[in-house]
Short mmCIF file of C-alpha atoms in Angstrom, two decimals:
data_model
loop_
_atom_site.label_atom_id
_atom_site.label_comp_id
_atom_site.label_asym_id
_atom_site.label_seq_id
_atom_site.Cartn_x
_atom_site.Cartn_y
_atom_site.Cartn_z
CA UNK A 123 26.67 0.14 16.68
CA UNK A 124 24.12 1.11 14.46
CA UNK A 125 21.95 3.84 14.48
CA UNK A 126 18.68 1.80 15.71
CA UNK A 127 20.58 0.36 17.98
CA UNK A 128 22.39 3.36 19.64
CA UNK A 129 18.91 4.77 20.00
CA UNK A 130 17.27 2.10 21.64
CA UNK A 131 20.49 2.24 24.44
CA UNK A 132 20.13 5.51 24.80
CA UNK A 133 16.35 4.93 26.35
CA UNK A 134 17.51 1.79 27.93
CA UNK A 135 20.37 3.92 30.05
CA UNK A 136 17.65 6.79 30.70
CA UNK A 137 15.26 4.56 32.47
CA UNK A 138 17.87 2.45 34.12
CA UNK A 139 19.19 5.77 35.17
CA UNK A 140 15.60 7.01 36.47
CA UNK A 141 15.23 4.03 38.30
CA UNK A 142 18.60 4.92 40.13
CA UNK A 143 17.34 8.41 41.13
CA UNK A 144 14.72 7.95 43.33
CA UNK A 145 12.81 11.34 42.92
CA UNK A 146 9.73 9.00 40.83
CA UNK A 147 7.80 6.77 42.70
CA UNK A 148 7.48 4.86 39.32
CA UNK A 149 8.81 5.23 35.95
CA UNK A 150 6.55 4.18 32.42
CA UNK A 151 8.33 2.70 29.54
CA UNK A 152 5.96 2.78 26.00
CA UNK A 153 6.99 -0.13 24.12
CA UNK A 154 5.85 -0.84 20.29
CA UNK A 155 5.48 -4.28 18.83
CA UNK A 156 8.90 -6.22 19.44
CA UNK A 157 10.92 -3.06 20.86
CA UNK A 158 12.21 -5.46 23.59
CA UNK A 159 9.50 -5.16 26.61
CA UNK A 160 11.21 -8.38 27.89
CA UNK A 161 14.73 -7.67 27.53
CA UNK A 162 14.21 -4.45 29.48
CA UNK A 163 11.96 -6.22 32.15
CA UNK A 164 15.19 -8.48 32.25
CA UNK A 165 18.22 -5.90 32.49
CA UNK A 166 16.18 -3.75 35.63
CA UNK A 167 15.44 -7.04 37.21
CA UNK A 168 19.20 -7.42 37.39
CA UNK A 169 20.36 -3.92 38.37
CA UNK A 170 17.86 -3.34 40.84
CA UNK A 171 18.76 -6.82 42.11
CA UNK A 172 22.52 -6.65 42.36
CA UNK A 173 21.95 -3.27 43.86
CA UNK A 174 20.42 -5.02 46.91
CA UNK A 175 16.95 -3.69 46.02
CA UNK A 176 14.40 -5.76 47.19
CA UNK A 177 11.98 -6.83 43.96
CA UNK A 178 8.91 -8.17 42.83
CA UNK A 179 7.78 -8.86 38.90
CA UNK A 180 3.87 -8.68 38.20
CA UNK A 181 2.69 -9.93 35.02
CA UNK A 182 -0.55 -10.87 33.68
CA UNK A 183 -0.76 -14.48 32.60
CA UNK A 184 1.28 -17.54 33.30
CA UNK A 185 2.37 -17.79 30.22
CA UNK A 186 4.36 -14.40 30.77
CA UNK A 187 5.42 -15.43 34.06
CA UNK A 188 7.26 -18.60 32.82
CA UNK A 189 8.92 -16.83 29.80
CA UNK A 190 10.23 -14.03 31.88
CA UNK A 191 11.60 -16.54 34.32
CA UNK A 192 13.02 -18.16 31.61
CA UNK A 193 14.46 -15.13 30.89
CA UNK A 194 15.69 -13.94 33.48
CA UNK A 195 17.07 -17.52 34.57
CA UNK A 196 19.51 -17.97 31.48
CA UNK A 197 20.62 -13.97 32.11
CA UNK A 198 21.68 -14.11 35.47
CA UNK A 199 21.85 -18.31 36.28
CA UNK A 200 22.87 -17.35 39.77
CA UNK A 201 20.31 -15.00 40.62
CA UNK A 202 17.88 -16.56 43.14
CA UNK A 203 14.44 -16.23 41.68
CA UNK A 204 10.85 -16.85 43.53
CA UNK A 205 7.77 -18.46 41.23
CA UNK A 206 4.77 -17.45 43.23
CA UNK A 207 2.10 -20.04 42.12
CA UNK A 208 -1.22 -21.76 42.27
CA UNK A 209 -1.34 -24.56 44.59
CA UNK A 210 -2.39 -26.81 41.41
CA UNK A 211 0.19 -25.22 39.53
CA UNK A 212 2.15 -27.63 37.30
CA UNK A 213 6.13 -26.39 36.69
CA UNK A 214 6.90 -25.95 32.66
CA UNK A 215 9.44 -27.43 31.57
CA UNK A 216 11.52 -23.43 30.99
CA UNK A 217 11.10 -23.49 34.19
CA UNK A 218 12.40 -26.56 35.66
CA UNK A 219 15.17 -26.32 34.18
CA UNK A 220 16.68 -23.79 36.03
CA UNK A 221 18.33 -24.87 39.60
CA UNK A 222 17.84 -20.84 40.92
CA UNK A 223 14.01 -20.87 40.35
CA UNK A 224 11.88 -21.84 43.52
CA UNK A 225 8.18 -22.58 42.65
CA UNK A 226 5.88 -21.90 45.67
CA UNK A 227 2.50 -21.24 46.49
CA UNK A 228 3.05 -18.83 49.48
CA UNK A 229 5.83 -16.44 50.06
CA UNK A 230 7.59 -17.97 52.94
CA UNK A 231 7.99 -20.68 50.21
CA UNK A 232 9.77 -18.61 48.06
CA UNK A 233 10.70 -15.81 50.43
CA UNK A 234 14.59 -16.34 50.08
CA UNK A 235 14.22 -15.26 46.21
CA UNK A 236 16.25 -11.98 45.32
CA UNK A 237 13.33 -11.72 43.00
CA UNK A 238 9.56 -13.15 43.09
CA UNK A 239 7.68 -13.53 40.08
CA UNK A 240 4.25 -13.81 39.50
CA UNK A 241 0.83 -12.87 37.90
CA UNK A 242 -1.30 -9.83 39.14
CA UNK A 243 -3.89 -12.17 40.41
CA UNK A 244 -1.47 -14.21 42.44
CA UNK A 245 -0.12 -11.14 43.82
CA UNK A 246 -3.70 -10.03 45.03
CA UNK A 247 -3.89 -12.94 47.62
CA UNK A 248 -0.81 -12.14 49.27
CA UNK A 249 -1.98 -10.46 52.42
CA UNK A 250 1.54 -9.82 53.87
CA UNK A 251 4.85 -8.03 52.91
CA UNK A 252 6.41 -5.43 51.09
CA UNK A 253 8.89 -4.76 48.73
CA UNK A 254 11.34 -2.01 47.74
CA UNK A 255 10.49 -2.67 44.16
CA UNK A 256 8.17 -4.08 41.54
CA UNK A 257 8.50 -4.34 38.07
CA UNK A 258 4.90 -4.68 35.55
CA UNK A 259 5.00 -6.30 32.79
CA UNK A 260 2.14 -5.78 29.74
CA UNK A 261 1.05 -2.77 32.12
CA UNK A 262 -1.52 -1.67 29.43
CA UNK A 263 -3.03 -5.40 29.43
CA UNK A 264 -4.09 -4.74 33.39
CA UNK A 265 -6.88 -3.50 34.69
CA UNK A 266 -6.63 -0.39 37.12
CA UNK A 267 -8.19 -2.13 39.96
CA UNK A 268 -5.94 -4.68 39.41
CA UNK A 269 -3.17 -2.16 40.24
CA UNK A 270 -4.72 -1.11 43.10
CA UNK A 271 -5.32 -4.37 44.93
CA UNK A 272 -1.62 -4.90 44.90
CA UNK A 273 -0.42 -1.34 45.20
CA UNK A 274 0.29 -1.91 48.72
CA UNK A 275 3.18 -4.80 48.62
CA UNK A 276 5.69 -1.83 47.20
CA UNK A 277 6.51 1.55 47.19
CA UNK A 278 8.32 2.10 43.52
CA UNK A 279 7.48 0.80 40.05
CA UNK A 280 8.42 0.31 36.73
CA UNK A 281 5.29 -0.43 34.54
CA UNK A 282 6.83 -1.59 30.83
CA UNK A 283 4.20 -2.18 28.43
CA UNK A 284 3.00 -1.51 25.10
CA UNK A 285 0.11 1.29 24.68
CA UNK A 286 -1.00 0.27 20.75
CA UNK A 287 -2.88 -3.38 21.73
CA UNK A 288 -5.58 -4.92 22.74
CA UNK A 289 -7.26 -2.74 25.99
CA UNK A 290 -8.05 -4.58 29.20
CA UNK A 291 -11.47 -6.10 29.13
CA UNK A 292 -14.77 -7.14 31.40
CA UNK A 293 -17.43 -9.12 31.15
CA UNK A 294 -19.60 -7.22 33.60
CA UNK A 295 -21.35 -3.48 32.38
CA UNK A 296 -18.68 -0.74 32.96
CA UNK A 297 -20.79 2.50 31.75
CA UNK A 298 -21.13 3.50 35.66
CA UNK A 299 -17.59 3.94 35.63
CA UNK A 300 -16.87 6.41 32.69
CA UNK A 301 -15.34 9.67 33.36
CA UNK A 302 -14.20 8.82 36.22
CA UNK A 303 -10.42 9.01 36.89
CA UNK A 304 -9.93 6.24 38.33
CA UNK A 305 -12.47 4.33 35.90
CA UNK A 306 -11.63 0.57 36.57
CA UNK A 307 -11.93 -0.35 32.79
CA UNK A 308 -8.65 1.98 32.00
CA UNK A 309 -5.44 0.09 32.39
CA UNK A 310 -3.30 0.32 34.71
CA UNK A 311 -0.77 3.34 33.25
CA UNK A 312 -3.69 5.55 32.01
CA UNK A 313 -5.23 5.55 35.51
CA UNK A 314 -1.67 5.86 37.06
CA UNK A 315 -0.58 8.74 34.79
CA UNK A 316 -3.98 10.85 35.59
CA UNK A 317 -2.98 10.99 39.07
CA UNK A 318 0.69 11.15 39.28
CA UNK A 319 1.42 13.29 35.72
CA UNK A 320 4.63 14.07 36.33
CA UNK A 321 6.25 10.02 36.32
CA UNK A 322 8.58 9.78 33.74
CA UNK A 323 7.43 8.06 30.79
CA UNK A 324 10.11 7.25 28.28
CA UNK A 325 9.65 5.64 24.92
CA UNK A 326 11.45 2.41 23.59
CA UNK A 327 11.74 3.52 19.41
CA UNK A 328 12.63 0.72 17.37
CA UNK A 329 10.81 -2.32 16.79
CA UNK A 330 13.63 -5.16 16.20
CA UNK A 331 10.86 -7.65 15.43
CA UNK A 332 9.13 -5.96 12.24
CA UNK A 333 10.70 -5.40 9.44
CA UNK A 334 10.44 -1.86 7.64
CA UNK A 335 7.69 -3.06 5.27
CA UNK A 336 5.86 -3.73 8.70
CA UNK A 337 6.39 -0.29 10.77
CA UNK A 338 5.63 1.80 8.26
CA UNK A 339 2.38 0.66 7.88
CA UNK A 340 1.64 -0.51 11.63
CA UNK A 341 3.65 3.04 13.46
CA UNK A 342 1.10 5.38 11.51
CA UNK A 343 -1.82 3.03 11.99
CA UNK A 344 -1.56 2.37 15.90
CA UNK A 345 1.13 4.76 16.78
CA UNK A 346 0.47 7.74 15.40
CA UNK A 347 1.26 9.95 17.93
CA UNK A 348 4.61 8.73 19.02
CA UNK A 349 6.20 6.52 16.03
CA UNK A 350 8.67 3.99 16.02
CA UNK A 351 10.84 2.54 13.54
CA UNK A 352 12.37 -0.56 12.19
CA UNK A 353 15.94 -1.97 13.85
CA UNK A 354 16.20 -3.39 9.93
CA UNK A 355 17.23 -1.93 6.73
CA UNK A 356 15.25 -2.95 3.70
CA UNK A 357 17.60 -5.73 2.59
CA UNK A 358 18.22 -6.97 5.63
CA UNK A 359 15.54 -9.54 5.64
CA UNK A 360 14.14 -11.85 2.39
CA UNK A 361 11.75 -15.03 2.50
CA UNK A 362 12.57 -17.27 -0.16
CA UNK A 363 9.91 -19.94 -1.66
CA UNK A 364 10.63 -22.61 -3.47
CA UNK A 365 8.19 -21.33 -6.40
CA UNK A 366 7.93 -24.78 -8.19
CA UNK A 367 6.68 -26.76 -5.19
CA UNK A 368 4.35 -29.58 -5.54
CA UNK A 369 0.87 -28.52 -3.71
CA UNK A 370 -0.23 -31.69 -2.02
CA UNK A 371 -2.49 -30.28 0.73
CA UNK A 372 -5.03 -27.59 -0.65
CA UNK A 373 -8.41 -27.39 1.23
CA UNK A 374 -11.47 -27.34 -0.74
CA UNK A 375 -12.33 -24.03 -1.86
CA UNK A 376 -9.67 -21.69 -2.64
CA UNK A 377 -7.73 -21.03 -5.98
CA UNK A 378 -4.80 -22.71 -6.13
CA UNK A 379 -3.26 -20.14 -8.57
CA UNK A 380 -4.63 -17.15 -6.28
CA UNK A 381 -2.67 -18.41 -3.04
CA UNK A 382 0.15 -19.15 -4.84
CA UNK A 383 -0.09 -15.07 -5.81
CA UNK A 384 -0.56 -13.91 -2.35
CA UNK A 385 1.99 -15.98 -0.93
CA UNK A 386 4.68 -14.87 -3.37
CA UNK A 387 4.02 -11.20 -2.84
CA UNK A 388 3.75 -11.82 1.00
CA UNK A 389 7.36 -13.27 0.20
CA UNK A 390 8.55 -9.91 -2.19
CA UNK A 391 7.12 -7.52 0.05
CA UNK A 392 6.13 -8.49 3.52
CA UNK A 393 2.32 -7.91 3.05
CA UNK A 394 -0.46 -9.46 0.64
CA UNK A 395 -3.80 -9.60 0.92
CA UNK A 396 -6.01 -12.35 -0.01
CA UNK A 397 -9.39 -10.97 -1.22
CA UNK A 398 -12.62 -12.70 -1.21
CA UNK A 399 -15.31 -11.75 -2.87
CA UNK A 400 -18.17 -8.88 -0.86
CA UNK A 401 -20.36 -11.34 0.92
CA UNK A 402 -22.07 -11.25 3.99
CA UNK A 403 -21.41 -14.56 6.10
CA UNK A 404 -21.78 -15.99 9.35
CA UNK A 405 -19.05 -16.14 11.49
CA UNK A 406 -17.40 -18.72 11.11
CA UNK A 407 -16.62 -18.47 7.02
CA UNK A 408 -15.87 -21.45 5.56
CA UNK A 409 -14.54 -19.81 2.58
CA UNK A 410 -12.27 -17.53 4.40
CA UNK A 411 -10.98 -20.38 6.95
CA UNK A 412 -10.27 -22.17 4.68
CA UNK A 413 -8.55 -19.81 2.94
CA UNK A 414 -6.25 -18.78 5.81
CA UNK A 415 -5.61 -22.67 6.14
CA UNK A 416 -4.65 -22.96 2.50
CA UNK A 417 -2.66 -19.80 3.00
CA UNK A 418 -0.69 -21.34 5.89
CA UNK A 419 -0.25 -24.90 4.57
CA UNK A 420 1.43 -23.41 1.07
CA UNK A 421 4.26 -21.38 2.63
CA UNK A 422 4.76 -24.58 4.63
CA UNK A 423 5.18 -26.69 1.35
CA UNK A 424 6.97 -23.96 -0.99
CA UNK A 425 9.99 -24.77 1.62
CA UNK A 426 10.17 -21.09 2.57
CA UNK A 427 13.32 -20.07 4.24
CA UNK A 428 13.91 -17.00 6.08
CA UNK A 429 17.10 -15.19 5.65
CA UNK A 430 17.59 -12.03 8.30
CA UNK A 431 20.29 -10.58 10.90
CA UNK A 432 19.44 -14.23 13.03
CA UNK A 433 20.56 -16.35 10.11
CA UNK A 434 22.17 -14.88 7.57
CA UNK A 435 22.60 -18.72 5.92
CA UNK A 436 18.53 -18.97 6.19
CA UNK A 437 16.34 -21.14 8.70
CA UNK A 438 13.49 -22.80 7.52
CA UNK A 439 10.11 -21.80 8.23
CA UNK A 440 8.44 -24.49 9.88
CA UNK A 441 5.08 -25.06 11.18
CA UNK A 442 6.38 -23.48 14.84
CA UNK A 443 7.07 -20.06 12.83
CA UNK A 444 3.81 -19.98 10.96
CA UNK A 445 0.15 -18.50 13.07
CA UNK A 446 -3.09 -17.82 11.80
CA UNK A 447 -4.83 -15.19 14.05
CA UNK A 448 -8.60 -14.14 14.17
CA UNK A 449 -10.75 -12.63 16.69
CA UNK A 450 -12.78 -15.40 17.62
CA UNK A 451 -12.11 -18.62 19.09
CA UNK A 452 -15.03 -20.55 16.87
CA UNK A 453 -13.39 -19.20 14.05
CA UNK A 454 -9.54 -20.92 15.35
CA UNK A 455 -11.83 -23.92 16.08
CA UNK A 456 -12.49 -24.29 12.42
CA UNK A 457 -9.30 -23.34 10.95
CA UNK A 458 -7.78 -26.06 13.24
CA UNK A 459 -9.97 -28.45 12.02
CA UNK A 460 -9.48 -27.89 8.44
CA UNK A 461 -5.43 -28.14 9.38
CA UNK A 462 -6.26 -31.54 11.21
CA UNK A 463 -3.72 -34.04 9.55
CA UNK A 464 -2.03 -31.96 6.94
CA UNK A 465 2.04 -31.26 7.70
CA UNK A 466 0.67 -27.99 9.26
CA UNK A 467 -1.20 -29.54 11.91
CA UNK A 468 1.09 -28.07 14.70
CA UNK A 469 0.47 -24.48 12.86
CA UNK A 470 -0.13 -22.15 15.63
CA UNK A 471 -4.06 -21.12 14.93
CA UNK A 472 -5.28 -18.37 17.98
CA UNK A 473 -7.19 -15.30 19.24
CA UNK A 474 -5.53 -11.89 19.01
CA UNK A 475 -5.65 -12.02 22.56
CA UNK A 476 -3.90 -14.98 23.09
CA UNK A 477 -1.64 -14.45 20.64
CA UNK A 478 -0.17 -10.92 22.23
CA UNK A 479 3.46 -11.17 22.96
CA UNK A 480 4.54 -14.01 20.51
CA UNK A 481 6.59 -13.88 16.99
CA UNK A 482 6.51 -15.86 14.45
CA UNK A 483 8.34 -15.56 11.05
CA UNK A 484 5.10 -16.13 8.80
CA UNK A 485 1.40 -14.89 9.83
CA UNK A 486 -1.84 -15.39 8.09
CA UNK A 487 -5.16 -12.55 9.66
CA UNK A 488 -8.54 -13.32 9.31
CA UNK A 489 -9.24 -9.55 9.45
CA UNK A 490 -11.79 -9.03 12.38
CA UNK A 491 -14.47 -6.96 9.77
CA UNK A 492 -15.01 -9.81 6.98
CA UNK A 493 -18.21 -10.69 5.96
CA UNK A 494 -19.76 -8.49 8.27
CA UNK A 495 -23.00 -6.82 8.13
CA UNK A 496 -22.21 -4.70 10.93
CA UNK A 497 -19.31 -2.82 12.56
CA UNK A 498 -19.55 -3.48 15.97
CA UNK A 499 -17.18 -1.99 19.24
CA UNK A 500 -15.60 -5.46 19.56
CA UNK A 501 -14.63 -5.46 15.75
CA UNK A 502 -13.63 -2.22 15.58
CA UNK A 503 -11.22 -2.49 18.34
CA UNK A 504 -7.57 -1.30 16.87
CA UNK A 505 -5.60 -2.83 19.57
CA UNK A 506 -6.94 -5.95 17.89
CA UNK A 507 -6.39 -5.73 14.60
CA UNK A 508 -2.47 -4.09 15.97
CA UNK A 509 -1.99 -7.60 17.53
CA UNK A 510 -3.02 -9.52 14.82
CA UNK A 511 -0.68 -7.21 12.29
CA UNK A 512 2.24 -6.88 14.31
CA UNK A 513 3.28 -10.88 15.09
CA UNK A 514 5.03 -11.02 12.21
CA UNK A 515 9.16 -10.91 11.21
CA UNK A 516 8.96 -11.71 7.65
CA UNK A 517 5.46 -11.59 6.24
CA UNK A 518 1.86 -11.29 6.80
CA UNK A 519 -1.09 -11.98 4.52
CA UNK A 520 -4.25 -10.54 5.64
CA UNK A 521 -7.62 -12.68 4.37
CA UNK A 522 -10.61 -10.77 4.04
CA UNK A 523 -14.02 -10.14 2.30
CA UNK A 524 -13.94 -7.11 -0.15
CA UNK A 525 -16.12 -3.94 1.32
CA UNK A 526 -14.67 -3.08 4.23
CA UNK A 527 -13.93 0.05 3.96
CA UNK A 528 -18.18 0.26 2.52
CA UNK A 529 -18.68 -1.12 5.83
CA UNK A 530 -16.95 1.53 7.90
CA UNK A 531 -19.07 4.30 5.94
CA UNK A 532 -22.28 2.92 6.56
CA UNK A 533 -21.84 2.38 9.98
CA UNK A 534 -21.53 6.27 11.64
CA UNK A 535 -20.61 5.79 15.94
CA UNK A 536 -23.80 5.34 18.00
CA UNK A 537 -21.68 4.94 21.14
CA UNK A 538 -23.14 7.33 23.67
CA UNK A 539 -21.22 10.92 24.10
CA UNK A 540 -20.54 11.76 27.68
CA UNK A 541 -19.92 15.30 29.38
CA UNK A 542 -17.72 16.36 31.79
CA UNK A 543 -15.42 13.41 31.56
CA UNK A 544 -12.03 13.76 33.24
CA UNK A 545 -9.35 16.17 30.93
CA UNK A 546 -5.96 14.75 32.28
CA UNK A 547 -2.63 16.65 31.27
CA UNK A 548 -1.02 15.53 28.57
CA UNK A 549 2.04 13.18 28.98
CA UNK A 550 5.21 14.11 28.36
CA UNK A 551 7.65 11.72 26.50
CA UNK A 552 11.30 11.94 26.70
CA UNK A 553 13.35 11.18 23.09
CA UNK A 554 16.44 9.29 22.99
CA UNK A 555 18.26 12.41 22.91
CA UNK A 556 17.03 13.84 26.17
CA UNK A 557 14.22 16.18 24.63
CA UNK A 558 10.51 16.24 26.46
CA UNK A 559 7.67 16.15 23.99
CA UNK A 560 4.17 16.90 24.76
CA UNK A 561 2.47 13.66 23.25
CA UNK A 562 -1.32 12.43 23.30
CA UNK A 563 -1.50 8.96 25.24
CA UNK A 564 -3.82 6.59 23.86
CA UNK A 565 -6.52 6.96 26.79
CA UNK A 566 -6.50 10.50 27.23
CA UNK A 567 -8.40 12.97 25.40
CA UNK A 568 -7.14 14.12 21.77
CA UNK A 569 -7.23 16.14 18.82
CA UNK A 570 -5.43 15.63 15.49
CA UNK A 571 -5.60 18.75 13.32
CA UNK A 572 -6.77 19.13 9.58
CA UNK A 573 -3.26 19.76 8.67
CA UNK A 574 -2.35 16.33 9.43
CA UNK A 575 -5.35 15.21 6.87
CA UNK A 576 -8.19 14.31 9.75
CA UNK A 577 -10.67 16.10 11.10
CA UNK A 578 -10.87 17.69 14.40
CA UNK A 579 -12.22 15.20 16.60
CA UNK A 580 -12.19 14.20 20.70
CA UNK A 581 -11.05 10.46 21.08
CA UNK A 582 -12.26 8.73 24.36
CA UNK A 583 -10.51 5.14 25.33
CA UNK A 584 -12.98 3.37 26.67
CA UNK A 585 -14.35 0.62 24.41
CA UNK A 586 -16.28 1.69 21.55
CA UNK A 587 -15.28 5.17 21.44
CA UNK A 588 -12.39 5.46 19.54
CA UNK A 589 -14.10 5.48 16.33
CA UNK A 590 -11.78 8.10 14.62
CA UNK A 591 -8.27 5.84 15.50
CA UNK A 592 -10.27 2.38 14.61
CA UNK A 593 -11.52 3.72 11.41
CA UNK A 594 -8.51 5.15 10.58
CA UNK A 595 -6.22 2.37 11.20
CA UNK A 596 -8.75 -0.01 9.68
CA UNK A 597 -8.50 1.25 6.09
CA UNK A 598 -4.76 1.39 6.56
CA UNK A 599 -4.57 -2.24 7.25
CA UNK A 600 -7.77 -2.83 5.15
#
């Protein structure tokens, strides 16, 4: 087994292992991009459920739901397994087609179920019952309150999730809440962690979805005080193009000759960027959407083919393993458009947010900070910008307007600074070799040192004041 590999089973058997124990009412497992979230979620779903345990699985869309089902289904195909639902909720096809899977919209429906899946919202309206165990899934993506309306249905947890992306949001003012332990805008773990310290909290370390041109770029960025690496060896991976391809779909706009650039050094060294010239726009750029479209379309039509440890003969990358992300849905809207009727139609054009969770071979960014004039909390989010640069197996080319980093300069925090906020203890992370290591969580308190290159500086979690870690990991990326 190799040495990636040996790791990652070493943190697999320690949580399995602390789940056995009972001493924790819950155990935390920090996953990075593509470390495996679901294949864990899988494997204690199993030995919790073949121990007799009774279990539950909360995770936070239906789109998770489904694929861990799916999951968990082909694993074990004679495990008896409960979909809590909607009452208008239609059955997808991953999920028909397993004979084990009940779909229900109450739990005497799908009571007989070794193990009942379903979102955090479902799980709120379920006024009766308990269970031994429950297993959440994208922890960090749910809200604390969320936690605490279902707290009640079990009495241990395993929260899997991964602490670098996007933080849980509301539409309603939150300011009333900050400093407060159990402030509802902190996800799930943080506010868990804060008043239960001593949970275990191991760390999954390898990332088998990026390759190493990819984690050592994204670990330092978003990760910086925990790390991961890649399960891959330079080598191991190579996109070839079929450099004398006809172009036949180019949108108005970008230089043929320039996306033929980016695209070939996306292909020799997993990243390019894709410059436009310092402008500030509205929006919705044309010029950069339709750059990302042109972007997309020509790694379609050079015929690339992705050789790695899946396919050592190649597989070509079609329009399924090519996404454009951006932060806005007006500015998918248009890059759909411009795609409308060209062979990359089907391309997979989305929101960071909606796009957390998926892989794709191929990904094009529209990097949240083009053409801005400002640099506003929603913009400067790095969970963001860590989904949108961490979807990718092969390569990703990042489109943006020159003068970012300008941008970050002339626009010092203004977020509001707030005293006596709550200190809590810093967690303590167990290594794949058994040692405990005082790290700093990503919604706690923190200080890097001057050694390290940074300044001293306090980072806060709550939106807009993590200027230090967005800045940071902006230039990195920018």
């Amino acid at each position: 087994m190799s040495a990636p590999g040996a790791a990652a089973n070493a943190v697999v058997d320690a949580v399995l292992a602390d789940l056995g124990k009972g001493s924790h009412r819950g155990v935390v497992v920090d996953s990075p991009p593509g470390a495996g979230k679901s294949t864990l979620v899988v494997k204690a779903a199993q030995v919790l459920a073949a121990a007799g345990e009774q279990l539950i699985v909360i995770a936070q869309t239906n789109e998770q739901v489904d694929d861990l089902i799916d999951r968990l289904a082909t694993a074990a195909p004679d495990l008896p397994i409960g979909r809590l639902s909607a009452g208008d909720y239609r059955a997808s096809e991953r999920v028909q087609q397993h004979r084990s899977v009940t779909v229900g919209a109450k739990i005497g429906d799908v009571g007989q179920g070794s193990v009942i899946i379903a979102t955090a919202a479902k799980w709120a309206t379920v006024a009766d019952g308990s269970w031994a165990w429950a297993i959440v899934d994208e922890a960090y993506q749910m809200r604390s309150d969320a936690l605490l309306r279902v707290a009640s249905r079990f009495s241990r947890a395993l929260f899997v999730g991964d602490p670098g992306q996007l933080d849980p949001f509301s539409t309603v003012e939150s300011a009333r809440w900050t400093g407060l332990t159990w402030d509802p805008m902190l996800s799930a773990v943080s506010v868990l962690l804060r008043h239960n310290p001593d949970l275990p909290v191991h760390r999954l370390p390898v990332s088998w979805r990026l390759p190493p041109s990819a984690a050592e770029v994204v670990a330092p960025a978003f990760y910086p005080f925990t790390g991961f690496r890649a399960g891959t060896e330079p080598g191991d991976r190579s996109l070839v193009l079929d450099v004398g391809s006809a172009r036949v779909h180019v949108p108005e706009g970008p230089d043929p000759d320039a996306v033929d650039a980016a695209v070939a050094q996306a292909a020799a060294t997993g990243w390019a960027l894709y410059e436009l010239p310092a402008r500030h726009t509205i929006r919705t750029d044309g010029e950069a959407a339709a750059a990302c479209a042109a972007l997309a379309l020509r790694v379609l039509e050079a015929g690339a083919v992705a050789v790695s440890e899946r396919s050592r003969d190649g597989a070509a990358v079609d329009a399924s393993r090519i996404a454009i992300g951006t932060a806005h849905r007006d500015q998918a809207a248009v890059i759909r458009n411009l795609l409308r009727g060209t062979p990359g139609e089907t391309i997979t054009v989305d929101t960071a947010n909606r796009l957390q969770g998926r892989e794709y071979d191929v990904t094009v960014v529209l990097h949240p900070l083009s053409g801005r004039r400002d640099a506003t909390a929603f913009h400067l989010e790095s969970g963001r910008l860590c989904v949108l640069t961490s979807r990718h197996r092969h390569a990703c080319i990042v489109v943006a307007r020159a003068g970012i980093p300008d941008l970050l300069d002339a626009h010092p925090s203004t977020d509001p600074v707030h005293l006596n906020t709550a200190e809590p203890a810093p967690r303590v992370v167990r290594s794949a070799s058994g040692a405990r290591r005082e790290v700093c969580p990503r919604e706690q308190r923190c200080r890097t040192t001057p050694e390290a290159g940074k300044q001293d500086l306090d980072l806060d979690s709550s939106p807009g004041r993590r200027e230090f870690r967005r800045r940071d990991a902006g230039r990195a990326i920018a």
